[in-house]
GROMACS .gro file of C-alpha atoms in nm:
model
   82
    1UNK     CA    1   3.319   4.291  26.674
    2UNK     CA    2   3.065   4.095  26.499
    3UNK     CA    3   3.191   4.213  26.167
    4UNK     CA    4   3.595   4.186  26.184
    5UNK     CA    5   3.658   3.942  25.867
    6UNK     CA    6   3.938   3.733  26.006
    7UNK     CA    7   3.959   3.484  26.286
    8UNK     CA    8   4.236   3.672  26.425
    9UNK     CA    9   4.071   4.012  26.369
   10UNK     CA   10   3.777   3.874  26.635
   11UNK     CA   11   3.963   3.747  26.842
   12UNK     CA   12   4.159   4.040  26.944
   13UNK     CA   13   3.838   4.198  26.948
   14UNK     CA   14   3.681   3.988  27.131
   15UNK     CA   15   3.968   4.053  27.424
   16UNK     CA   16   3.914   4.428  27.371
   17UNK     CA   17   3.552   4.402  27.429
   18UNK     CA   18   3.471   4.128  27.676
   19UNK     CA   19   3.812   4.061  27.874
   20UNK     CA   20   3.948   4.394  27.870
   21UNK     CA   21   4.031   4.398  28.199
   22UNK     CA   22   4.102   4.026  28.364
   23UNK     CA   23   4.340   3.757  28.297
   24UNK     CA   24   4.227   3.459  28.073
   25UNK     CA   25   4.321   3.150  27.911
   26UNK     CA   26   4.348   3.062  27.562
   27UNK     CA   27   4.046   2.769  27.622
   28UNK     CA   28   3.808   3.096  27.743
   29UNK     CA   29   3.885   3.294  27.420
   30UNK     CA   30   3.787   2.959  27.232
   31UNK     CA   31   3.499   2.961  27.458
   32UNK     CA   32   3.398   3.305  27.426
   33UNK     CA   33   3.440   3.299  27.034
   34UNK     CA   34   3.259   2.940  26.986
   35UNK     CA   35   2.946   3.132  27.211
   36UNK     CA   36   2.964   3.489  27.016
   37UNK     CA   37   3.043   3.373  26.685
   38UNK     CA   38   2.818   3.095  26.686
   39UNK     CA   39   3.113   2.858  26.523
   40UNK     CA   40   3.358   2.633  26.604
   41UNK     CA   41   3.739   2.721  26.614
   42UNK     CA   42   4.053   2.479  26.745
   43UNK     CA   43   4.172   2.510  27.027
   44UNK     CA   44   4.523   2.547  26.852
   45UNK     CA   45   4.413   2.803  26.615
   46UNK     CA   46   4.311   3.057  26.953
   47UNK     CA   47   4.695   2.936  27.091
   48UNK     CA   48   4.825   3.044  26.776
   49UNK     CA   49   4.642   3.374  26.717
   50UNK     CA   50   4.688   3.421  27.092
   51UNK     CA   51   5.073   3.400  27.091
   52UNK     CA   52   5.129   3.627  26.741
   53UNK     CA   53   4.962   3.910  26.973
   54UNK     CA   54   5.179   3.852  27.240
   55UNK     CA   55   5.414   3.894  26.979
   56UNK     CA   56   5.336   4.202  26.843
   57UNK     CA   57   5.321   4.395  27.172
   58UNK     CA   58   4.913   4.333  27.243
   59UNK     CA   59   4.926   4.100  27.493
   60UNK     CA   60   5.124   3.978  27.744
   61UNK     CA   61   5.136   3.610  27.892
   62UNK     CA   62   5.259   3.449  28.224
   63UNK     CA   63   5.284   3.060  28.277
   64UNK     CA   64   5.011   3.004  28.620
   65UNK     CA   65   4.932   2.669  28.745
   66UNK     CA   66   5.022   2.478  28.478
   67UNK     CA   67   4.857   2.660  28.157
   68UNK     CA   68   4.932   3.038  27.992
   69UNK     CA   69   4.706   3.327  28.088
   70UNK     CA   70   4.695   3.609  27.916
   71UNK     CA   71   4.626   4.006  27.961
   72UNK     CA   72   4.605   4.319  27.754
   73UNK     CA   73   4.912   4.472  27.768
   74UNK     CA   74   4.923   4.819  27.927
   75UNK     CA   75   4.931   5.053  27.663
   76UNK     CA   76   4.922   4.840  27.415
   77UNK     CA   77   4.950   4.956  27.115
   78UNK     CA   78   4.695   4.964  26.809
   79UNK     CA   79   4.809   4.621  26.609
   80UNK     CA   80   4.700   4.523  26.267
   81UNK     CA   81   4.587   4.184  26.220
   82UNK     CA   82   4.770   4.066  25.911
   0.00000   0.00000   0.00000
């Protein structure tokens, strides 16, 4: 993942590679990616990036005590970043 050129790019592989398999929030991807990439991102840029993969069929989201979480959709299907 270290090499994906976008932001959007690492984040969804970021998900694929480190939260596969639980539900998270859009403040752990920031998290995560801040840690890993060693650089800071907004908070609304991961919302943003976050919803377009919901979007396109990645992802799915559910509203939980009071915030979004997210998941990898099952089966989802191999999306292009832009």
């Amino acid at each position: 993942p270290r090499y994906a050129r976008t932001k959007v790019e690492r984040i969804r592989d970021l998900i694929m590679h480190r939260l596969r398999d639980t539900m998270f929030s859009s403040d752990e991807v920031r998290n995560l990616y801040q840690e890993f990439y060693g650089e800071p991102i907004p908070l609304t840029t991961v919302a943003t990036y976050l919803s377009r993969l919901v979007d396109r069929g990645f992802m799915r989201r559910s509203f939980s005590s009071g915030r979004w979480r997210y998941c990898i959709a099952e089966a989802a299907p191999s999306v292009p970043a832009d």
